[in-house]
Amino acid sequence: MKMLGHARQTAALAAAAMLVIGGAAGCAKEDTGGTTKSGVTLIKAGALTTCTHLPYAPFQSKDQSGKVVGFDVALIDLVAAKIGVKQEIVDTPFEGIKSGADLNSGKCDVAAAGMTITDERKKVLDFSDPYFDATQALAVQTGKEVKTLDELVGKRLGVQGGTTGEEYINAQVKEKSLKIEVVSYRDLAALQQALATNQIEAAVNDLPVWNEYIKANPGKVVVATGFDTGEQYGFAVKKGNAELLKVVNEAIAAARADGTYDKIYAEWIGEKPAA
């Protein structure tokens, strides 16, 4: 009986060893990236992985089926098609995107998050050619008589944390010595909810974002005024990733040239401003 027990124990150990070996082999087969025929290296073979921060309609948000759609998504789909792969999207905090951490850690190949090109961000990211001209806007509840920042003295003004809108408002408040309580929210949804529930008197974010919100929630919010900050959006790649950046720029240029850009703009943003 002892011998039989020993034989069973030996067989069990051998089976366990095979499982370990099989597991190791399975790990070895895990997708560790690949290079496309055009010479672009990707973190996952067969996919262009995009980091974004949801929700940020009309640039990126989930539709009723849960699929991520939007202006940025449609443009990056063109990049993916150009290199013969599909786009896959990763939702991640904006801080990791703008700091370059997500690209540096291999979480994604490209960042598309309605992100303004700034000198500070250029230090840690390589930006594409600009693909969208952005304007900041002040939104208030319908019926509120607020047109300027001066009218918000003694009140609460909401912004989205980590954005150029937050930077602009903080600079204006400091420069004009305005006694305004600037409240920073973690994402767009939280900011819009705060405005809708009277937690703040007004809120600042990009104009297309407010236009999209007003379209989805008619009669609740209006754009009181705009701030022409001269901002432009860009897609970003890891510093030094010249091959992918070249493809991104080529895809944007081709879309502008053949009218595809205008069609995507009309679908997600609206009527394109005159050049």
PDB file of C-alpha atoms in Angstrom:
ATOM      1  CA  MET A   1       0.000   0.000   0.000  1.00  0.00           C
ATOM      2  CA  LYS A   2       2.871   2.321   0.777  1.00  0.00           C
ATOM      3  CA  MET A   3       4.370   1.639  -2.630  1.00  0.00           C
ATOM      4  CA  LEU A   4       1.029   2.344  -4.321  1.00  0.00           C
ATOM      5  CA  GLY A   5       0.656   5.533  -2.321  1.00  0.00           C
ATOM      6  CA  HIS A   6       4.162   6.567  -3.318  1.00  0.00           C
ATOM      7  CA  ALA A   7       3.386   5.872  -6.970  1.00  0.00           C
ATOM      8  CA  ARG A   8       0.257   8.009  -6.765  1.00  0.00           C
ATOM      9  CA  GLN A   9       2.197  10.807  -5.090  1.00  0.00           C
ATOM     10  CA  THR A  10       4.862  10.653  -7.794  1.00  0.00           C
ATOM     11  CA  ALA A  11       2.225  10.742 -10.518  1.00  0.00           C
ATOM     12  CA  ALA A  12       0.541  13.728  -8.873  1.00  0.00           C
ATOM     13  CA  LEU A  13       3.833  15.595  -8.656  1.00  0.00           C
ATOM     14  CA  ALA A  14       4.535  14.851 -12.301  1.00  0.00           C
ATOM     15  CA  ALA A  15       1.080  16.118 -13.283  1.00  0.00           C
ATOM     16  CA  ALA A  16       1.627  19.275 -11.260  1.00  0.00           C
ATOM     17  CA  ALA A  17       4.967  19.780 -12.957  1.00  0.00           C
ATOM     18  CA  MET A  18       3.314  19.453 -16.351  1.00  0.00           C
ATOM     19  CA  LEU A  19       0.774  22.089 -15.332  1.00  0.00           C
ATOM     20  CA  VAL A  20       3.571  24.448 -14.322  1.00  0.00           C
ATOM     21  CA  ILE A  21       5.361  23.811 -17.614  1.00  0.00           C
ATOM     22  CA  GLY A  22       2.111  24.255 -19.513  1.00  0.00           C
ATOM     23  CA  GLY A  23       1.449  27.478 -17.629  1.00  0.00           C
ATOM     24  CA  ALA A  24       4.904  28.743 -18.444  1.00  0.00           C
ATOM     25  CA  ALA A  25       4.361  27.872 -22.070  1.00  0.00           C
ATOM     26  CA  GLY A  26       1.054  29.711 -21.953  1.00  0.00           C
ATOM     27  CA  CYS A  27       2.804  32.776 -20.582  1.00  0.00           C
ATOM     28  CA  ALA A  28       5.361  32.546 -23.350  1.00  0.00           C
ATOM     29  CA  LYS A  29       2.528  32.738 -25.888  1.00  0.00           C
ATOM     30  CA  GLU A  30       1.039  35.886 -24.401  1.00  0.00           C
ATOM     31  CA  ASP A  31       0.773  38.824 -26.810  1.00  0.00           C
ATOM     32  CA  THR A  32       3.886  40.921 -26.344  1.00  0.00           C
ATOM     33  CA  GLY A  33       3.328  43.210 -29.264  1.00  0.00           C
ATOM     34  CA  GLY A  34       4.472  43.262 -32.826  1.00  0.00           C
ATOM     35  CA  THR A  35       5.582  45.334 -35.779  1.00  0.00           C
ATOM     36  CA  THR A  36       3.270  46.083 -38.689  1.00  0.00           C
ATOM     37  CA  LYS A  37       4.267  45.835 -42.358  1.00  0.00           C
ATOM     38  CA  SER A  38       4.691  49.611 -42.352  1.00  0.00           C
ATOM     39  CA  GLY A  39       7.297  49.367 -39.582  1.00  0.00           C
ATOM     40  CA  VAL A  40       5.143  50.625 -36.701  1.00  0.00           C
ATOM     41  CA  THR A  41       5.790  48.814 -33.413  1.00  0.00           C
ATOM     42  CA  LEU A  42       2.668  48.163 -31.318  1.00  0.00           C
ATOM     43  CA  ILE A  43       2.249  46.992 -27.727  1.00  0.00           C
ATOM     44  CA  LYS A  44      -0.269  44.378 -28.898  1.00  0.00           C
ATOM     45  CA  ALA A  45      -0.048  42.563 -32.214  1.00  0.00           C
ATOM     46  CA  GLY A  46      -2.946  43.345 -34.525  1.00  0.00           C
ATOM     47  CA  ALA A  47      -4.249  46.313 -32.519  1.00  0.00           C
ATOM     48  CA  LEU A  48      -3.607  50.022 -32.103  1.00  0.00           C
ATOM     49  CA  THR A  49      -4.203  50.587 -28.393  1.00  0.00           C
ATOM     50  CA  THR A  50      -5.547  54.027 -27.494  1.00  0.00           C
ATOM     51  CA  CYS A  51      -5.591  55.612 -24.043  1.00  0.00           C
ATOM     52  CA  THR A  52      -8.460  57.996 -23.366  1.00  0.00           C
ATOM     53  CA  HIS A  53     -10.457  59.325 -20.423  1.00  0.00           C
ATOM     54  CA  LEU A  54     -14.231  58.846 -20.402  1.00  0.00           C
ATOM     55  CA  PRO A  55     -16.620  60.480 -20.701  1.00  0.00           C
ATOM     56  CA  TYR A  56     -15.705  63.440 -22.884  1.00  0.00           C
ATOM     57  CA  ALA A  57     -18.424  63.682 -25.501  1.00  0.00           C
ATOM     58  CA  PRO A  58     -18.384  64.432 -28.396  1.00  0.00           C
ATOM     59  CA  PHE A  59     -14.729  63.379 -28.555  1.00  0.00           C
ATOM     60  CA  GLN A  60     -15.085  60.054 -26.771  1.00  0.00           C
ATOM     61  CA  SER A  61     -17.933  58.500 -24.790  1.00  0.00           C
ATOM     62  CA  LYS A  62     -19.928  55.275 -24.630  1.00  0.00           C
ATOM     63  CA  ASP A  63     -23.056  54.840 -26.714  1.00  0.00           C
ATOM     64  CA  GLN A  64     -26.117  52.934 -25.515  1.00  0.00           C
ATOM     65  CA  SER A  65     -24.497  49.617 -26.391  1.00  0.00           C
ATOM     66  CA  GLY A  66     -21.389  50.445 -24.359  1.00  0.00           C
ATOM     67  CA  LYS A  67     -19.181  50.986 -27.381  1.00  0.00           C
ATOM     68  CA  VAL A  68     -16.756  53.929 -27.201  1.00  0.00           C
ATOM     69  CA  VAL A  69     -17.472  56.384 -29.998  1.00  0.00           C
ATOM     70  CA  GLY A  70     -16.724  59.995 -30.883  1.00  0.00           C
ATOM     71  CA  PHE A  71     -14.682  62.433 -32.939  1.00  0.00           C
ATOM     72  CA  ASP A  72     -11.299  61.299 -31.613  1.00  0.00           C
ATOM     73  CA  VAL A  73     -12.279  57.643 -31.946  1.00  0.00           C
ATOM     74  CA  ALA A  74     -13.253  58.078 -35.598  1.00  0.00           C
ATOM     75  CA  LEU A  75      -9.966  59.816 -36.440  1.00  0.00           C
ATOM     76  CA  ILE A  76      -7.815  57.203 -34.713  1.00  0.00           C
ATOM     77  CA  ASP A  77      -9.778  54.511 -36.552  1.00  0.00           C
ATOM     78  CA  LEU A  78      -8.285  56.050 -39.719  1.00  0.00           C
ATOM     79  CA  VAL A  79      -4.784  55.668 -38.247  1.00  0.00           C
ATOM     80  CA  ALA A  80      -5.466  52.041 -37.334  1.00  0.00           C
ATOM     81  CA  ALA A  81      -6.793  51.305 -40.822  1.00  0.00           C
ATOM     82  CA  LYS A  82      -3.694  52.875 -42.382  1.00  0.00           C
ATOM     83  CA  ILE A  83      -1.442  50.363 -40.611  1.00  0.00           C
ATOM     84  CA  GLY A  84      -3.844  47.457 -41.112  1.00  0.00           C
ATOM     85  CA  VAL A  85      -5.063  46.872 -37.555  1.00  0.00           C
ATOM     86  CA  LYS A  86      -8.110  47.576 -35.367  1.00  0.00           C
ATOM     87  CA  GLN A  87      -8.291  50.213 -32.649  1.00  0.00           C
ATOM     88  CA  GLU A  88      -8.668  49.067 -29.034  1.00  0.00           C
ATOM     89  CA  ILE A  89      -9.485  51.654 -26.356  1.00  0.00           C
ATOM     90  CA  VAL A  90      -8.329  51.826 -22.731  1.00  0.00           C
ATOM     91  CA  ASP A  91     -10.146  54.152 -20.327  1.00  0.00           C
ATOM     92  CA  THR A  92      -7.643  55.605 -17.864  1.00  0.00           C
ATOM     93  CA  PRO A  93      -7.321  58.720 -15.638  1.00  0.00           C
ATOM     94  CA  PHE A  94      -6.298  61.849 -17.545  1.00  0.00           C
ATOM     95  CA  GLU A  95      -3.303  62.469 -15.278  1.00  0.00           C
ATOM     96  CA  GLY A  96      -1.601  59.321 -16.548  1.00  0.00           C
ATOM     97  CA  ILE A  97      -2.253  60.399 -20.125  1.00  0.00           C
ATOM     98  CA  LYS A  98      -0.977  63.971 -19.988  1.00  0.00           C
ATOM     99  CA  SER A  99       2.059  63.029 -17.862  1.00  0.00           C
ATOM    100  CA  GLY A 100       3.199  60.451 -20.422  1.00  0.00           C
ATOM    101  CA  ALA A 101       3.122  57.702 -17.792  1.00  0.00           C
ATOM    102  CA  ASP A 102       0.603  55.526 -19.644  1.00  0.00           C
ATOM    103  CA  LEU A 103       2.563  55.640 -22.890  1.00  0.00           C
ATOM    104  CA  ASN A 104       5.898  55.103 -21.153  1.00  0.00           C
ATOM    105  CA  SER A 105       4.596  52.073 -19.228  1.00  0.00           C
ATOM    106  CA  GLY A 106       3.274  50.414 -22.377  1.00  0.00           C
ATOM    107  CA  LYS A 107      -0.390  50.752 -21.478  1.00  0.00           C
ATOM    108  CA  CYS A 108      -1.143  52.151 -24.931  1.00  0.00           C
ATOM    109  CA  ASP A 109       0.367  53.170 -28.258  1.00  0.00           C
ATOM    110  CA  VAL A 110      -1.379  56.504 -28.682  1.00  0.00           C
ATOM    111  CA  ALA A 111      -3.300  58.957 -26.498  1.00  0.00           C
ATOM    112  CA  ALA A 112      -6.517  60.508 -27.828  1.00  0.00           C
ATOM    113  CA  ALA A 113      -8.349  62.391 -25.114  1.00  0.00           C
ATOM    114  CA  GLY A 114      -9.396  65.808 -26.381  1.00  0.00           C
ATOM    115  CA  MET A 115      -5.959  66.911 -25.203  1.00  0.00           C
ATOM    116  CA  THR A 116      -4.647  70.431 -25.742  1.00  0.00           C
ATOM    117  CA  ILE A 117      -1.088  70.762 -27.014  1.00  0.00           C
ATOM    118  CA  THR A 118       0.986  72.731 -24.492  1.00  0.00           C
ATOM    119  CA  ASP A 119       4.702  73.396 -24.069  1.00  0.00           C
ATOM    120  CA  GLU A 120       4.640  71.664 -20.697  1.00  0.00           C
ATOM    121  CA  ARG A 121       3.072  68.505 -22.125  1.00  0.00           C
ATOM    122  CA  LYS A 122       5.501  68.525 -25.052  1.00  0.00           C
ATOM    123  CA  LYS A 123       8.259  67.816 -22.546  1.00  0.00           C
ATOM    124  CA  VAL A 124       6.845  64.332 -21.892  1.00  0.00           C
ATOM    125  CA  LEU A 125       4.814  63.604 -25.036  1.00  0.00           C
ATOM    126  CA  ASP A 126       5.301  63.819 -28.790  1.00  0.00           C
ATOM    127  CA  PHE A 127       2.212  65.455 -30.300  1.00  0.00           C
ATOM    128  CA  SER A 128       0.714  65.043 -33.718  1.00  0.00           C
ATOM    129  CA  ASP A 129      -0.145  67.974 -35.933  1.00  0.00           C
ATOM    130  CA  PRO A 130      -3.172  69.808 -34.454  1.00  0.00           C
ATOM    131  CA  TYR A 131      -6.477  68.223 -35.441  1.00  0.00           C
ATOM    132  CA  PHE A 132      -8.968  70.499 -33.655  1.00  0.00           C
ATOM    133  CA  ASP A 133      -9.165  74.183 -32.653  1.00  0.00           C
ATOM    134  CA  ALA A 134     -10.587  74.429 -29.150  1.00  0.00           C
ATOM    135  CA  THR A 135     -12.274  77.246 -27.225  1.00  0.00           C
ATOM    136  CA  GLN A 136     -13.097  77.384 -23.521  1.00  0.00           C
ATOM    137  CA  ALA A 137     -16.666  78.257 -22.526  1.00  0.00           C
ATOM    138  CA  LEU A 138     -18.534  79.284 -19.379  1.00  0.00           C
ATOM    139  CA  ALA A 139     -21.767  77.356 -18.845  1.00  0.00           C
ATOM    140  CA  VAL A 140     -24.574  78.226 -16.413  1.00  0.00           C
ATOM    141  CA  GLN A 141     -28.026  76.909 -15.675  1.00  0.00           C
ATOM    142  CA  THR A 142     -30.734  78.293 -17.949  1.00  0.00           C
ATOM    143  CA  GLY A 143     -32.073  81.568 -16.559  1.00  0.00           C
ATOM    144  CA  LYS A 144     -28.910  82.506 -14.683  1.00  0.00           C
ATOM    145  CA  GLU A 145     -27.620  85.965 -15.609  1.00  0.00           C
ATOM    146  CA  VAL A 146     -23.867  85.390 -15.673  1.00  0.00           C
ATOM    147  CA  LYS A 147     -21.732  86.598 -18.579  1.00  0.00           C
ATOM    148  CA  THR A 148     -18.296  87.316 -17.074  1.00  0.00           C
ATOM    149  CA  LEU A 149     -15.981  85.959 -14.422  1.00  0.00           C
ATOM    150  CA  ASP A 150     -16.381  89.207 -12.477  1.00  0.00           C
ATOM    151  CA  GLU A 151     -20.015  88.297 -11.844  1.00  0.00           C
ATOM    152  CA  LEU A 152     -18.921  85.129 -10.048  1.00  0.00           C
ATOM    153  CA  VAL A 153     -17.156  86.901  -7.179  1.00  0.00           C
ATOM    154  CA  GLY A 154     -18.171  85.265  -3.915  1.00  0.00           C
ATOM    155  CA  LYS A 155     -19.502  82.190  -5.729  1.00  0.00           C
ATOM    156  CA  ARG A 156     -18.314  78.711  -6.709  1.00  0.00           C
ATOM    157  CA  LEU A 157     -16.965  78.061 -10.209  1.00  0.00           C
ATOM    158  CA  GLY A 158     -16.378  74.492 -11.344  1.00  0.00           C
ATOM    159  CA  VAL A 159     -13.573  73.179 -13.563  1.00  0.00           C
ATOM    160  CA  GLN A 160     -12.292  69.758 -14.599  1.00  0.00           C
ATOM    161  CA  GLY A 161      -9.075  68.844 -12.827  1.00  0.00           C
ATOM    162  CA  GLY A 162      -5.871  68.565 -14.832  1.00  0.00           C
ATOM    163  CA  THR A 163      -7.226  70.448 -17.841  1.00  0.00           C
ATOM    164  CA  THR A 164      -6.170  73.652 -19.581  1.00  0.00           C
ATOM    165  CA  GLY A 165      -9.568  75.056 -18.615  1.00  0.00           C
ATOM    166  CA  GLU A 166      -8.599  74.712 -14.969  1.00  0.00           C
ATOM    167  CA  GLU A 167      -5.227  76.350 -15.661  1.00  0.00           C
ATOM    168  CA  TYR A 168      -6.879  79.229 -17.536  1.00  0.00           C
ATOM    169  CA  ILE A 169      -9.430  79.950 -14.802  1.00  0.00           C
ATOM    170  CA  ASN A 170      -6.865  79.787 -11.998  1.00  0.00           C
ATOM    171  CA  ALA A 171      -4.631  82.197 -13.926  1.00  0.00           C
ATOM    172  CA  GLN A 172      -7.512  84.612 -14.541  1.00  0.00           C
ATOM    173  CA  VAL A 173      -8.657  84.522 -10.926  1.00  0.00           C
ATOM    174  CA  LYS A 174      -5.111  85.203  -9.728  1.00  0.00           C
ATOM    175  CA  GLU A 175      -4.387  87.906 -12.304  1.00  0.00           C
ATOM    176  CA  LYS A 176      -7.603  89.804 -11.578  1.00  0.00           C
ATOM    177  CA  SER A 177      -7.531  89.058  -7.821  1.00  0.00           C
ATOM    178  CA  LEU A 178     -11.080  87.711  -8.027  1.00  0.00           C
ATOM    179  CA  LYS A 179     -12.570  86.217  -4.869  1.00  0.00           C
ATOM    180  CA  ILE A 180     -13.991  83.185  -6.621  1.00  0.00           C
ATOM    181  CA  GLU A 181     -13.962  79.685  -5.155  1.00  0.00           C
ATOM    182  CA  VAL A 182     -12.640  77.455  -7.951  1.00  0.00           C
ATOM    183  CA  VAL A 183     -13.779  73.866  -7.416  1.00  0.00           C
ATOM    184  CA  SER A 184     -11.961  71.101  -9.292  1.00  0.00           C
ATOM    185  CA  TYR A 185     -13.812  67.907 -10.309  1.00  0.00           C
ATOM    186  CA  ARG A 186     -12.221  64.587 -11.243  1.00  0.00           C
ATOM    187  CA  ASP A 187     -13.960  64.287 -14.608  1.00  0.00           C
ATOM    188  CA  LEU A 188     -16.447  65.912 -16.954  1.00  0.00           C
ATOM    189  CA  ALA A 189     -19.441  63.917 -15.698  1.00  0.00           C
ATOM    190  CA  ALA A 190     -18.852  65.059 -12.116  1.00  0.00           C
ATOM    191  CA  LEU A 191     -18.469  68.676 -13.251  1.00  0.00           C
ATOM    192  CA  GLN A 192     -21.685  68.608 -15.252  1.00  0.00           C
ATOM    193  CA  GLN A 193     -23.560  66.937 -12.400  1.00  0.00           C
ATOM    194  CA  ALA A 194     -22.358  69.633  -9.996  1.00  0.00           C
ATOM    195  CA  LEU A 195     -23.662  72.350 -12.305  1.00  0.00           C
ATOM    196  CA  ALA A 196     -26.994  70.588 -12.829  1.00  0.00           C
ATOM    197  CA  THR A 197     -27.557  70.199  -9.068  1.00  0.00           C
ATOM    198  CA  ASN A 198     -26.599  73.769  -8.065  1.00  0.00           C
ATOM    199  CA  GLN A 199     -23.406  72.768  -6.280  1.00  0.00           C
ATOM    200  CA  ILE A 200     -21.648  75.440  -8.334  1.00  0.00           C
ATOM    201  CA  GLU A 201     -22.840  78.649  -9.969  1.00  0.00           C
ATOM    202  CA  ALA A 202     -21.058  78.072 -13.279  1.00  0.00           C
ATOM    203  CA  ALA A 203     -18.593  75.721 -14.963  1.00  0.00           C
ATOM    204  CA  VAL A 204     -15.800  75.987 -17.532  1.00  0.00           C
ATOM    205  CA  ASN A 205     -14.823  73.429 -20.149  1.00  0.00           C
ATOM    206  CA  ASP A 206     -14.343  73.199 -23.909  1.00  0.00           C
ATOM    207  CA  LEU A 207     -17.149  74.652 -26.028  1.00  0.00           C
ATOM    208  CA  PRO A 208     -17.929  71.465 -28.041  1.00  0.00           C
ATOM    209  CA  VAL A 209     -18.324  69.576 -24.771  1.00  0.00           C
ATOM    210  CA  TRP A 210     -20.979  72.011 -23.553  1.00  0.00           C
ATOM    211  CA  ASN A 211     -22.712  72.009 -26.927  1.00  0.00           C
ATOM    212  CA  GLU A 212     -22.966  68.214 -26.731  1.00  0.00           C
ATOM    213  CA  TYR A 213     -24.312  68.366 -23.167  1.00  0.00           C
ATOM    214  CA  ILE A 214     -26.921  70.981 -24.125  1.00  0.00           C
ATOM    215  CA  LYS A 215     -28.023  68.847 -27.077  1.00  0.00           C
ATOM    216  CA  ALA A 216     -28.501  65.857 -24.751  1.00  0.00           C
ATOM    217  CA  ASN A 217     -30.124  67.925 -21.979  1.00  0.00           C
ATOM    218  CA  PRO A 218     -32.186  70.638 -23.707  1.00  0.00           C
ATOM    219  CA  GLY A 219     -33.307  73.597 -21.635  1.00  0.00           C
ATOM    220  CA  LYS A 220     -31.097  72.917 -18.627  1.00  0.00           C
ATOM    221  CA  VAL A 221     -27.821  74.674 -19.392  1.00  0.00           C
ATOM    222  CA  VAL A 222     -26.660  77.492 -21.661  1.00  0.00           C
ATOM    223  CA  VAL A 223     -23.260  78.760 -22.736  1.00  0.00           C
ATOM    224  CA  ALA A 224     -22.924  82.200 -21.153  1.00  0.00           C
ATOM    225  CA  THR A 225     -19.681  83.248 -22.819  1.00  0.00           C
ATOM    226  CA  GLY A 226     -16.558  81.911 -24.487  1.00  0.00           C
ATOM    227  CA  PHE A 227     -12.843  82.413 -23.911  1.00  0.00           C
ATOM    228  CA  ASP A 228     -10.681  82.336 -27.034  1.00  0.00           C
ATOM    229  CA  THR A 229      -7.559  80.740 -25.580  1.00  0.00           C
ATOM    230  CA  GLY A 230      -6.044  79.738 -28.931  1.00  0.00           C
ATOM    231  CA  GLU A 231      -5.880  76.069 -27.925  1.00  0.00           C
ATOM    232  CA  GLN A 232      -5.450  73.171 -30.320  1.00  0.00           C
ATOM    233  CA  TYR A 233      -5.901  69.456 -29.695  1.00  0.00           C
ATOM    234  CA  GLY A 234      -3.305  66.881 -30.647  1.00  0.00           C
ATOM    235  CA  PHE A 235      -2.939  63.105 -30.454  1.00  0.00           C
ATOM    236  CA  ALA A 236       0.140  61.976 -28.525  1.00  0.00           C
ATOM    237  CA  VAL A 237       2.659  59.149 -28.668  1.00  0.00           C
ATOM    238  CA  LYS A 238       5.585  58.158 -26.489  1.00  0.00           C
ATOM    239  CA  LYS A 239       8.620  60.438 -26.839  1.00  0.00           C
ATOM    240  CA  GLY A 240      10.723  59.234 -29.729  1.00  0.00           C
ATOM    241  CA  ASN A 241       8.059  57.083 -31.412  1.00  0.00           C
ATOM    242  CA  ALA A 242       8.636  58.725 -34.787  1.00  0.00           C
ATOM    243  CA  GLU A 243       7.214  55.847 -36.852  1.00  0.00           C
ATOM    244  CA  LEU A 244       3.757  55.960 -35.277  1.00  0.00           C
ATOM    245  CA  LEU A 245       3.701  59.760 -35.136  1.00  0.00           C
ATOM    246  CA  LYS A 246       4.401  59.872 -38.880  1.00  0.00           C
ATOM    247  CA  VAL A 247       1.445  57.582 -39.583  1.00  0.00           C
ATOM    248  CA  VAL A 248      -0.872  59.642 -37.343  1.00  0.00           C
ATOM    249  CA  ASN A 249       0.069  62.845 -39.154  1.00  0.00           C
ATOM    250  CA  GLU A 250      -0.306  61.216 -42.567  1.00  0.00           C
ATOM    251  CA  ALA A 251      -3.766  59.902 -41.666  1.00  0.00           C
ATOM    252  CA  ILE A 252      -4.943  63.329 -40.475  1.00  0.00           C
ATOM    253  CA  ALA A 253      -3.535  65.045 -43.571  1.00  0.00           C
ATOM    254  CA  ALA A 254      -5.168  62.512 -45.895  1.00  0.00           C
ATOM    255  CA  ALA A 255      -8.521  62.887 -44.124  1.00  0.00           C
ATOM    256  CA  ARG A 256      -8.378  66.666 -44.495  1.00  0.00           C
ATOM    257  CA  ALA A 257      -7.450  66.354 -48.170  1.00  0.00           C
ATOM    258  CA  ASP A 258     -10.137  63.876 -49.248  1.00  0.00           C
ATOM    259  CA  GLY A 259     -13.029  65.322 -47.222  1.00  0.00           C
ATOM    260  CA  THR A 260     -13.199  62.510 -44.656  1.00  0.00           C
ATOM    261  CA  TYR A 261     -12.236  64.896 -41.853  1.00  0.00           C
ATOM    262  CA  ASP A 262     -15.118  67.254 -42.717  1.00  0.00           C
ATOM    263  CA  LYS A 263     -17.594  64.358 -42.699  1.00  0.00           C
ATOM    264  CA  ILE A 264     -16.395  63.168 -39.293  1.00  0.00           C
ATOM    265  CA  TYR A 265     -16.464  66.746 -37.996  1.00  0.00           C
ATOM    266  CA  ALA A 266     -20.052  67.216 -39.182  1.00  0.00           C
ATOM    267  CA  GLU A 267     -21.129  63.959 -37.555  1.00  0.00           C
ATOM    268  CA  TRP A 268     -19.635  64.594 -34.138  1.00  0.00           C
ATOM    269  CA  ILE A 269     -19.085  68.345 -33.781  1.00  0.00           C
ATOM    270  CA  GLY A 270     -21.484  70.047 -36.169  1.00  0.00           C
ATOM    271  CA  GLU A 271     -21.034  72.593 -38.899  1.00  0.00           C
ATOM    272  CA  LYS A 272     -17.358  73.201 -39.558  1.00  0.00           C
ATOM    273  CA  PRO A 273     -16.265  76.834 -39.045  1.00  0.00           C
ATOM    274  CA  ALA A 274     -15.152  78.708 -42.157  1.00  0.00           C
ATOM    275  CA  ALA A 275     -11.392  78.623 -42.654  1.00  0.00           C
TER     276      ALA A 275
END
